[in-house]
Amino acid sequence: MSRPPNREFQEWWNKQRATDHDLLGDKSDGSTRSFLTVDIQTVPSDRESVEKERARSARQLSWVCLLRFQQIASFLAWLSNGFLSLLRTANRRIASPDSLSDSKSSRLYRVIKVFLVVVLLLLVFELVAYFKGWHFSPPTARADVYGMIGLIYAKWLEIRADYLAPPLQSLTNMCIVLFLVQSIDRVILILGCCWIKLRGLKPVASMEYPTNAKNDDVNVEDYPMVLVQIPMCNEREVYQQSIAAVCILDWPKDRMLVQVLDDSDEVDVQHLIMAEVQKWQQRGVRILYRHRLIRTGYKAGNLKSAMNCDYVQEYEFVAIFDADFQPAPDFLKRTIPHFKGRDDLALVQARWAFVNRDENLLTRLQNINLSFHFEVEQQVNGVFINFFGFNGTAGVWRIKALEESGGWLERTTVEDMDIAVRAHLCGWKFVFLNDVKCLCELPETYEAYKKQQHRWHSGPMQLFRLCFVDILRSKVSWLKKANLIFLFFLLRKLILPFYSFTLFCIILPLTMFLPEAELPTWVVCYVPGVMSILSILPCLQAFPFIVPYLLFENTMSVTKFNAMISGLFRFGSSYEWVVTKKLGRSSETDLVAFEKESEPLMRSNSLHRSSSDSGIEELSKLELSKKAGKRKKNRLYRKELALAFILLTASVRSLLSAQGVHFYFLLFQGISFLVIGLDLIGEQVS
């Protein structure tokens, strides 16, 4: 049966065709248009459509403006929160009674304070002139128009141009010359390092010891007697790992004696170290514990006292490791062979490697600096002139060379450099092994790093003052004398901190207020940038930190300059010997490895392990003593803060005179001084 047609749909369709016939049929003007044709029209002339379009555009513009305002408000909120956090941190540290680290009697700090007051007054004066429209040039109208301020400003410009700028320009030119000389020295060192790499130059020993050899296969007569010394003082965090690393050295046990030279004045630390020594004695290691009641001469006195023992005469070599150093088991087998057949060789120095180089920004920047020191300075000097400064640890000395050079002396805080210079003047030679590395720890707090740098830069000036006449009277060649005086001491120990601090912390801010004295842009930006790139070449993985490294080195110039001056003129702070604080980052994991290495020692000696042999008891005591120790706090560094405000003030003056490169350098350098002055770099200890 057929379905009836749908009349309702037919009627609706006819009605739609009648209403919208222009969509499918002919138009009244006779023209035809397809259903798929699209008309593109201009802006309608109808008034209502125009008003709607305007209203929609206005709403869109308001939404865009609101979005921009929200972004600006978020940025300002973030900036204000950061600034308030910085102020709270500064206020908290200022309120702390022991937050200030600088001595009130610091001569350099008093000079910097006066300098800060002067630049602030100059900035106020220049701002007044700027807003009066003088734009840092003398008023051209009559004096009665500008009054007394105009007369004073015109007179100031005259004094500035005729009397202040010429001596400042002379000082600037002198520092630029020193800067270029030091840069040339650094380029020569880099070229020497490249030559060593290209030619494959490195010290080669005349013999090799077998590795992993059994005791039955070893002829002990081929192994010289070696004394191993570990000087330490209150090394609560690292004593276990250093003693363990030395005790498992791959060397016949009856041909090696370990001396633990403890200068600790904390009784609990003494007991912990004695217990550790007794533990290794039970395992068959020849190890002795020595403690001095009177700590005279610091590390030099400690080593001197140990070398005066009668049994030392039985030994031919002495290896020295500071408390945080962990030599590899084959350390002696890779260093002692270089003495074979070379009776004029006094020292074999190994390179340092750092277990905590990626711990924070401070350790990363230190790693860059020390990598250049070992990879470039020590290696080039060792290969080409057989002399470099002893690093105080991770080295093996011929005892005969120590005795003939006068032994350890207590006259400076750099006893390692002292004995190296005296041995060099006696004709002894040195070897640096860049491929033999000894693990150690970098200072993780700025306070510890600053004290270390103060000692490292004041001691050389003490030594230079004491041994200058001895260098001139020595029998070495004039070339070696010139190298010691002009390169080793003057250029790298005196000139470098002098021009770095004077040029970038004093002269550069002054040239903003005395524009007649000019500091070229290439001195401020380009040459330091190139030198930073060269310095980072031995540590390419740290390339992203090249800008912080440049700023940090300039910031540290105030500490190095102050140390250099105090050492040169024998100020009291130059004789302070402060033990660098260690944190023992890797002590627990290394203890497990050392315990595994020591198991063959126990089996070979058929000893029973006591409850304390595993080190658990000592480790628990160590943790308890850490918790019970004095809580450290971050500090404020007033010299750095004062210099931060000086540089930021100079950056404002540079901005007014539209000096782009100088402004950015002063701004970022001032911020870096501010960060370090508030102790916001490195490990935050409280």
XYZ file of C-alpha atoms in Angstrom:
686
model
C 0.000 0.000 0.000
C 1.505 3.342 -1.074
C 2.287 6.044 1.468
C 0.227 9.301 1.178
C 2.219 12.399 0.195
C 3.293 14.853 2.920
C 1.189 17.943 2.208
C 2.490 19.957 5.153
C 6.136 19.726 4.062
C 5.120 20.665 0.476
C 3.288 23.762 1.662
C 6.264 24.841 3.840
C 8.678 24.349 0.974
C 6.565 26.397 -1.442
C 6.320 29.203 1.096
C 10.088 29.254 1.568
C 10.613 29.360 -2.186
C 8.250 32.279 -2.494
C 10.013 34.181 0.289
C 13.633 33.422 -0.662
C 13.332 32.968 -4.389
C 16.385 35.175 -4.907
C 18.615 32.488 -3.387
C 17.765 29.922 -6.078
C 16.128 31.808 -8.957
C 16.421 34.940 -11.020
C 16.738 38.448 -9.562
C 14.412 41.224 -10.534
C 17.104 43.019 -12.519
C 17.457 40.006 -14.790
C 20.845 38.904 -13.444
C 21.321 35.425 -12.071
C 23.293 34.277 -9.015
C 24.350 30.852 -7.976
C 23.522 29.462 -4.538
C 27.238 28.966 -3.833
C 28.235 32.503 -4.780
C 29.777 34.555 -1.993
C 29.451 38.321 -1.947
C 32.400 40.289 -0.533
C 31.188 43.689 0.581
C 32.880 46.731 1.991
C 32.073 48.275 5.333
C 28.316 48.756 5.411
C 27.109 52.281 5.192
C 24.291 51.558 7.500
C 24.648 53.642 10.697
C 23.544 50.852 13.017
C 26.120 48.386 11.632
C 28.887 50.957 12.019
C 27.949 51.572 15.629
C 27.966 47.833 16.382
C 31.413 47.470 14.791
C 32.739 50.373 16.842
C 31.304 48.958 20.041
C 32.884 45.580 19.339
C 36.291 47.189 18.584
C 36.076 49.204 21.792
C 35.328 46.094 23.822
C 38.276 44.257 22.209
C 40.605 47.193 22.921
C 39.462 47.337 26.534
C 40.092 43.615 26.956
C 43.598 43.977 25.484
C 44.314 46.904 27.806
C 43.023 44.964 30.788
C 45.256 42.025 29.847
C 48.272 44.305 29.555
C 47.486 45.934 32.885
C 47.177 42.503 34.488
C 50.561 41.457 33.109
C 52.163 44.689 34.320
C 50.532 44.294 37.741
C 51.789 40.699 37.995
C 55.315 41.790 37.092
C 55.213 44.655 39.603
C 53.876 42.306 42.278
C 56.670 39.829 41.563
C 59.236 42.629 41.635
C 57.867 44.093 44.861
C 57.732 40.673 46.530
C 61.328 40.016 45.563
C 62.374 43.449 46.821
C 60.490 42.980 50.092
C 62.023 39.541 50.530
C 65.443 41.084 49.961
C 64.704 43.798 52.530
C 63.459 41.243 55.067
C 66.613 39.171 54.561
C 68.803 42.244 54.976
C 66.873 43.414 58.044
C 67.074 39.979 59.642
C 70.823 39.818 59.129
C 71.387 43.415 60.240
C 69.442 42.719 63.423
C 71.593 39.679 64.172
C 74.305 40.651 66.687
C 76.976 38.534 64.966
C 75.967 39.204 61.376
C 78.693 41.694 60.514
C 81.840 39.990 59.361
C 84.136 42.965 58.755
C 86.242 44.356 61.525
C 85.290 47.848 62.671
C 88.903 48.874 62.372
C 89.131 47.912 58.690
C 91.069 50.659 56.939
C 89.738 49.753 53.509
C 86.142 49.846 54.736
C 86.602 53.374 56.086
C 88.000 54.502 52.735
C 85.092 52.900 50.876
C 82.577 54.618 53.190
C 84.100 58.018 52.439
C 84.034 57.206 48.734
C 80.339 56.261 48.987
C 79.439 59.576 50.636
C 81.325 61.484 47.937
C 79.598 59.756 45.011
C 76.180 60.211 46.616
C 76.790 63.957 46.988
C 78.043 64.148 43.417
C 74.952 62.329 42.153
C 72.638 64.759 43.958
C 74.569 67.679 42.512
C 74.392 66.252 38.974
C 70.666 65.528 39.304
C 69.997 69.139 40.256
C 71.966 70.314 37.220
C 70.195 67.816 34.979
C 66.674 68.904 35.944
C 67.666 72.542 35.531
C 68.451 71.744 31.911
C 72.197 72.249 32.014
C 72.818 68.682 30.897
C 76.252 68.461 32.518
C 77.649 71.517 30.755
C 78.308 75.017 32.179
C 75.373 77.459 32.270
C 75.564 79.791 29.270
C 73.350 82.608 30.535
C 74.182 85.282 33.081
C 75.011 84.194 36.593
C 72.146 86.205 38.115
C 69.670 84.018 36.189
C 70.978 80.769 37.669
C 72.003 82.134 41.023
C 74.467 80.620 43.426
C 73.852 77.012 42.266
C 74.823 77.898 38.727
C 78.014 79.577 39.873
C 78.948 76.597 42.028
C 78.243 74.153 39.215
C 80.264 76.151 36.712
C 83.173 76.314 39.165
C 82.882 72.560 39.797
C 83.148 71.852 36.072
C 86.254 74.004 35.872
C 87.930 72.254 38.837
C 86.900 68.870 37.487
C 88.426 69.473 34.067
C 91.630 71.196 35.179
C 92.606 69.466 38.429
C 90.726 66.168 39.002
C 90.432 64.559 35.596
C 94.159 64.622 34.590
C 95.464 62.572 37.567
C 92.498 60.201 37.266
C 93.254 59.731 33.573
C 96.899 58.995 34.395
C 95.868 56.370 36.942
C 93.429 54.952 34.396
C 96.115 54.674 31.729
C 98.474 52.935 34.166
C 95.814 50.383 35.149
C 94.966 49.797 31.484
C 98.622 49.017 30.763
C 98.760 46.586 33.712
C 95.495 45.052 32.536
C 96.904 44.486 29.050
C 100.146 43.014 30.391
C 98.236 40.568 32.563
C 95.942 39.703 29.642
C 98.966 38.992 27.428
C 100.372 36.733 30.150
C 97.085 34.824 30.239
C 97.024 34.477 26.453
C 100.597 33.117 26.497
C 99.602 30.566 29.140
C 96.634 29.474 27.018
C 98.875 29.123 23.949
C 101.331 27.064 25.990
C 98.505 24.796 27.149
C 97.312 24.369 23.541
C 100.865 23.470 22.481
C 101.004 20.837 25.232
C 97.708 19.360 24.040
C 98.682 19.348 20.363
C 102.103 17.806 20.929
C 100.927 15.437 23.653
C 103.561 16.681 26.083
C 103.403 15.271 29.579
C 105.834 13.928 32.188
C 106.750 10.285 31.577
C 108.023 8.059 34.381
C 111.001 5.809 33.753
C 109.167 2.836 35.305
C 105.723 1.601 36.272
C 104.440 -0.368 39.222
C 102.054 -3.256 38.525
C 98.474 -2.620 39.539
C 96.442 -5.066 41.616
C 99.548 -7.126 42.301
C 99.361 -9.732 45.070
C 101.661 -9.489 48.063
C 103.483 -12.687 47.062
C 104.401 -11.271 43.649
C 105.745 -7.982 44.998
C 109.437 -7.341 45.609
C 109.268 -4.868 48.479
C 112.782 -3.634 47.736
C 111.408 -1.969 44.605
C 109.076 0.143 46.727
C 110.724 3.052 48.596
C 109.721 3.959 52.136
C 106.889 6.515 52.036
C 105.598 8.643 54.902
C 101.989 9.826 54.493
C 100.880 12.848 56.535
C 97.325 14.073 57.154
C 97.408 17.461 58.956
C 94.027 18.413 60.373
C 92.412 20.728 62.895
C 88.834 20.236 64.137
C 87.951 18.383 60.942
C 84.748 16.917 62.343
C 83.040 16.353 59.019
C 85.788 14.827 56.893
C 88.301 13.036 59.133
C 86.868 9.561 58.485
C 86.964 9.675 54.701
C 90.469 11.180 54.568
C 91.961 8.606 56.944
C 90.175 5.746 55.181
C 91.313 6.897 51.720
C 94.961 7.006 52.832
C 94.829 3.680 54.666
C 93.697 1.775 51.562
C 96.482 3.113 49.326
C 97.874 0.362 47.109
C 101.380 0.206 48.567
C 103.147 -2.450 50.630
C 101.983 -1.862 54.179
C 105.404 -2.341 55.735
C 106.813 0.295 53.349
C 104.323 3.004 54.333
C 103.576 4.858 57.584
C 100.567 7.136 58.067
C 100.796 10.103 60.442
C 97.530 11.719 61.525
C 98.672 15.164 62.687
C 95.787 16.465 64.763
C 95.803 20.072 65.970
C 92.184 19.950 67.170
C 91.288 21.879 70.297
C 87.850 20.243 70.585
C 88.062 17.234 72.886
C 85.226 15.288 71.271
C 86.854 15.629 67.853
C 90.139 14.355 69.285
C 88.391 11.271 70.670
C 86.670 10.577 67.351
C 89.939 10.820 65.403
C 91.785 8.618 67.924
C 89.036 5.996 67.663
C 89.313 6.065 63.874
C 93.093 5.620 64.048
C 92.746 2.700 66.467
C 90.229 1.064 64.145
C 92.703 1.077 61.257
C 95.532 -0.050 63.517
C 93.475 -3.153 64.321
C 93.229 -3.815 60.597
C 96.975 -3.989 60.230
C 97.669 -0.495 58.896
C 100.791 1.260 60.191
C 99.174 4.481 61.357
C 100.039 6.867 64.216
C 98.090 9.616 65.954
C 99.953 12.805 66.925
C 98.445 15.713 68.830
C 100.154 18.958 69.788
C 99.179 20.674 73.018
C 100.370 24.063 71.758
C 99.290 24.939 68.222
C 102.160 27.204 67.169
C 102.845 27.916 63.530
C 99.521 26.456 62.417
C 99.932 23.918 59.586
C 103.641 24.683 59.083
C 104.315 24.101 62.776
C 102.333 20.882 62.672
C 104.311 19.509 59.718
C 107.614 20.699 61.183
C 106.900 18.927 64.460
C 106.062 15.685 62.640
C 109.232 15.799 60.515
C 111.401 16.095 63.662
C 110.541 12.537 64.731
C 113.535 10.181 64.705
C 111.849 7.479 62.618
C 111.355 9.926 59.714
C 115.000 9.337 58.750
C 114.037 5.866 57.542
C 111.757 7.283 54.833
C 112.663 8.696 51.432
C 109.429 10.416 50.404
C 106.547 12.134 52.178
C 103.036 12.478 50.724
C 100.795 15.196 52.189
C 96.991 15.242 52.100
C 94.736 17.790 53.745
C 91.814 16.460 55.746
C 89.234 16.712 52.952
C 91.394 15.009 50.290
C 90.724 11.471 49.106
C 93.547 10.045 46.971
C 92.828 7.133 44.683
C 94.311 3.762 45.761
C 96.926 3.930 42.974
C 98.069 7.463 43.867
C 101.529 6.461 45.095
C 102.051 4.015 42.220
C 101.428 6.838 39.728
C 103.527 9.522 41.437
C 106.558 7.777 43.016
C 107.887 6.352 39.680
C 108.621 9.885 38.443
C 111.385 10.165 41.061
C 113.174 7.119 39.648
C 116.400 8.190 37.927
C 115.806 11.894 38.632
C 117.845 12.863 41.663
C 117.121 16.577 41.087
C 113.345 16.122 41.340
C 111.893 17.447 44.606
C 108.105 17.451 44.138
C 105.424 15.610 42.184
C 102.134 17.500 42.374
C 98.752 15.977 41.448
C 95.689 17.825 40.257
C 92.627 18.491 42.405
C 89.162 17.216 41.492
C 86.048 18.309 43.344
C 83.256 16.141 44.697
C 80.870 19.088 45.102
C 81.612 21.273 42.091
C 77.907 21.293 41.063
C 76.545 21.882 44.564
C 75.682 25.574 44.078
C 76.655 28.641 42.061
C 79.621 29.413 44.311
C 81.204 25.978 43.828
C 80.622 26.142 40.060
C 82.467 29.464 39.845
C 85.314 28.141 42.000
C 85.594 25.118 39.726
C 86.106 27.416 36.723
C 88.866 29.332 38.495
C 90.718 26.291 39.820
C 90.387 24.376 36.557
C 92.279 27.176 34.830
C 94.851 27.211 37.633
C 95.652 23.496 37.319
C 95.021 22.861 33.632
C 96.834 25.965 32.411
C 99.057 27.646 35.000
C 100.424 24.616 36.826
C 100.735 22.423 33.752
C 102.459 25.049 31.570
C 104.891 26.055 34.320
C 105.604 22.418 35.111
C 106.322 21.444 31.500
C 108.361 24.466 30.399
C 110.210 25.684 33.519
C 109.885 22.784 36.021
C 108.576 25.140 38.714
C 105.205 26.099 40.155
C 103.769 26.849 43.565
C 103.151 23.794 45.712
C 99.428 23.537 46.446
C 99.975 22.355 50.031
C 98.355 18.970 49.505
C 98.032 16.057 47.046
C 101.788 16.135 46.446
C 104.794 13.910 47.137
C 108.075 15.477 48.346
C 111.562 14.038 48.434
C 112.480 14.377 52.118
C 116.079 15.241 51.213
C 114.825 18.253 49.206
C 112.748 19.440 52.158
C 115.731 19.252 54.481
C 118.166 20.977 52.121
C 115.659 23.776 51.484
C 115.341 24.561 55.177
C 112.258 22.534 56.058
C 108.889 23.916 57.037
C 109.003 27.517 58.301
C 106.313 29.300 60.296
C 106.950 32.795 58.946
C 103.965 32.998 56.555
C 100.459 31.600 56.151
C 101.439 30.008 52.802
C 104.000 27.490 54.007
C 103.480 25.462 50.815
C 104.513 28.322 48.532
C 107.380 29.186 50.900
C 108.984 25.744 50.718
C 108.445 25.610 46.925
C 110.245 28.922 46.344
C 113.163 27.938 48.601
C 113.487 24.539 46.912
C 113.473 26.211 43.490
C 116.239 28.605 44.578
C 118.250 25.571 45.683
C 118.041 24.113 42.172
C 115.364 21.455 42.700
C 112.807 20.681 39.963
C 109.070 20.015 40.078
C 106.677 17.846 38.062
C 102.938 18.427 37.688
C 100.722 15.453 36.750
C 97.526 16.715 35.162
C 96.159 13.185 34.688
C 96.495 12.178 38.358
C 93.544 13.597 40.275
C 92.824 13.718 43.982
C 89.269 14.278 45.176
C 88.608 17.120 47.588
C 85.881 19.538 48.641
C 85.255 23.154 47.675
C 84.017 25.706 50.244
C 80.249 25.931 49.907
C 79.683 29.083 51.946
C 80.917 32.520 51.010
C 82.330 33.082 54.493
C 84.608 30.031 54.201
C 85.615 30.916 50.650
C 86.410 34.519 51.579
C 88.656 33.472 54.466
C 90.442 31.005 52.210
C 91.038 33.648 49.538
C 92.268 36.141 52.118
C 94.927 33.678 53.266
C 95.852 32.717 49.698
C 96.422 36.368 48.694
C 97.963 37.834 51.840
C 100.501 35.024 52.284
C 102.274 35.517 48.916
C 102.892 39.176 49.740
C 104.352 38.207 53.127
C 106.588 35.714 51.358
C 107.644 38.172 48.637
C 108.703 40.708 51.231
C 110.717 38.059 53.116
C 112.422 36.290 50.205
C 113.031 39.152 47.756
C 116.661 39.570 48.844
C 117.177 35.793 48.870
C 115.976 35.623 45.261
C 118.481 38.279 44.189
C 121.324 36.528 46.046
C 120.504 33.020 44.847
C 122.684 31.152 42.349
C 119.877 30.401 39.890
C 119.897 32.046 36.458
C 118.647 35.583 35.943
C 115.835 34.201 33.812
C 114.524 32.194 36.782
C 114.950 35.214 39.054
C 112.954 37.372 36.637
C 110.246 34.715 36.407
C 109.942 34.551 40.199
C 109.901 38.306 40.783
C 107.922 39.672 37.838
C 105.631 36.806 36.859
C 105.176 34.584 39.887
C 104.902 37.340 42.518
C 104.344 40.793 41.007
C 102.121 40.085 38.000
C 99.976 37.202 39.294
C 99.912 37.959 43.019
C 100.141 41.781 43.259
C 99.211 43.432 39.957
C 96.157 41.263 39.250
C 94.207 42.149 42.435
C 95.454 45.753 42.302
C 94.258 46.669 38.824
C 91.102 44.538 39.083
C 89.885 46.380 42.176
C 91.182 49.822 41.194
C 89.960 49.728 37.605
C 86.466 48.296 38.029
C 85.541 49.395 41.570
C 87.188 52.827 41.838
C 88.148 54.279 38.458
C 85.044 53.211 36.528
C 82.567 54.837 38.984
C 84.721 57.982 39.164
C 84.813 58.381 35.379
C 81.018 58.628 35.428
C 81.264 61.741 37.615
C 84.461 62.998 35.969
C 83.692 62.339 32.293
C 86.807 64.215 31.190
C 88.739 61.101 32.256
C 87.685 58.382 29.854
C 87.685 54.613 30.357
C 87.317 53.011 26.903
C 84.498 50.601 26.216
C 86.881 47.841 25.132
C 88.462 47.899 28.600
C 85.085 47.611 30.314
C 83.463 45.054 28.047
C 85.390 43.439 25.221
C 88.772 42.510 26.704
C 87.276 41.190 29.996
C 84.809 39.166 27.937
C 87.588 37.611 25.871
C 89.636 36.869 28.996
C 86.625 35.206 30.608
C 86.152 33.010 27.538
C 89.821 32.003 27.678
C 89.554 31.282 31.416
C 86.579 29.001 30.916
C 88.154 26.913 28.127
C 89.524 24.227 30.524
C 85.994 23.841 31.925
C 83.719 24.072 28.886
C 80.719 22.508 30.645
C 80.528 25.694 32.740
C 80.181 27.962 29.687
C 76.614 29.076 30.633
C 78.124 30.654 33.761
C 80.574 32.890 31.918
C 78.782 36.155 32.787
C 78.370 35.301 36.506
C 82.026 34.244 36.502
C 83.161 37.622 35.131
C 81.037 39.534 37.656
C 82.072 37.263 40.525
C 85.795 37.645 39.810
C 85.430 41.430 39.851
C 83.445 41.196 43.074
C 86.132 39.077 44.727
C 88.721 41.720 43.820
C 87.919 43.683 46.982
C 88.806 40.678 49.167
C 91.955 39.913 47.190
C 93.053 43.567 47.145
C 92.507 43.907 50.889
C 94.452 40.685 51.528
C 97.281 41.769 49.240
C 97.628 45.136 50.965
C 97.519 43.615 54.461
C 100.161 41.052 53.530
C 102.414 43.600 51.831
C 102.329 46.096 54.721
C 102.156 43.495 57.524
C 98.726 44.382 58.884
C 97.426 42.120 61.670
C 94.812 40.304 59.578
C 97.493 38.975 57.223
C 98.731 36.503 59.864
C 95.319 34.972 60.552
C 95.261 31.265 59.658
C 91.645 30.058 59.617
C 90.893 26.457 58.701
C 88.613 26.320 55.653
C 85.244 24.950 56.734
C 84.218 21.648 55.115
C 80.804 20.049 55.053
C 81.725 16.450 54.196
C 79.167 16.114 51.434
C 80.373 12.692 50.304
C 81.542 11.249 53.596
C 78.798 8.677 54.189
C 78.827 7.199 50.661
C 82.601 7.100 50.600
C 82.672 5.364 53.969
C 80.740 2.454 52.479
C 83.222 2.191 49.595
C 86.183 2.436 51.961
C 84.701 -0.290 54.155
C 84.496 -2.622 51.126
C 88.072 -1.807 50.138
C 89.301 -2.540 53.650
C 87.770 -6.035 53.879
C 90.817 -7.749 52.264
C 93.022 -6.086 54.868
C 91.016 -7.678 57.646
C 91.039 -11.123 56.080
C 94.772 -11.037 55.397
C 95.521 -10.188 59.019
C 93.014 -12.686 60.487
C 91.574 -10.079 62.828
C 88.159 -10.174 64.438
C 85.929 -7.229 63.780
C 84.747 -5.441 66.865
C 81.479 -3.606 67.091
C 83.180 -0.316 66.309
C 85.072 -1.558 63.238
C 82.175 -0.916 60.896
C 82.349 2.776 61.637
C 78.676 2.915 62.709
C 79.506 4.000 66.250
C 81.856 6.752 65.119
C 79.401 7.865 62.443
C 76.589 8.128 64.999
C 78.851 10.173 67.275
C 79.680 12.382 64.325
C 76.021 13.022 63.564
C 75.251 13.814 67.208
C 78.144 16.217 67.435
C 76.996 17.904 64.221
C 73.549 18.520 65.695
C 74.969 19.718 68.997
C 77.431 22.084 67.325
C 77.063 25.827 67.189
C 74.504 26.948 64.659
C 75.996 29.070 61.902
C 74.307 32.102 60.394
C 74.653 33.993 57.164
C 76.413 37.305 57.457
C 76.547 40.788 56.016
C 79.709 41.975 54.304
C 79.956 45.720 54.656
C 82.696 46.411 52.118
C 80.755 44.569 49.424
C 77.512 46.352 50.328
C 79.167 49.781 50.282
C 80.721 49.057 46.884
C 77.333 47.856 45.627
C 75.779 51.237 46.434
C 78.759 53.039 44.865
C 78.390 51.125 41.602
C 74.604 51.487 41.518
C 74.942 55.228 42.155
C 77.446 55.473 39.302
C 75.053 53.521 37.066
C 72.366 56.183 37.655
C 74.846 58.881 36.624
C 75.776 56.812 33.563
C 72.104 56.475 32.652
C 71.651 60.253 32.738
C 74.527 60.725 30.301
C 73.284 57.839 28.071
C 76.418 55.662 28.314
C 74.997 52.278 27.385
C 77.796 49.768 27.957
C 79.048 51.499 31.096
C 75.513 51.638 32.502
C 74.831 47.944 32.038
C 78.213 46.934 33.427
C 77.814 49.154 36.501
C 74.248 47.956 37.051
C 74.992 44.226 36.908
C 78.277 44.585 38.779
C 76.481 46.542 41.503
C 73.800 43.849 41.751
C 76.484 41.150 42.064
C 78.135 43.105 44.888
C 74.729 43.445 46.553
C 74.017 39.715 46.300
C 77.389 38.822 47.785
C 77.208 41.563 50.420
C 73.934 40.059 51.657
C 75.527 36.581 51.576
C 72.983 35.260 49.086
C 75.521 33.163 47.158
C 76.616 29.694 48.182
C 75.159 27.473 50.862
C 72.505 29.197 52.962
C 73.393 27.966 56.431
C 70.576 29.579 58.389
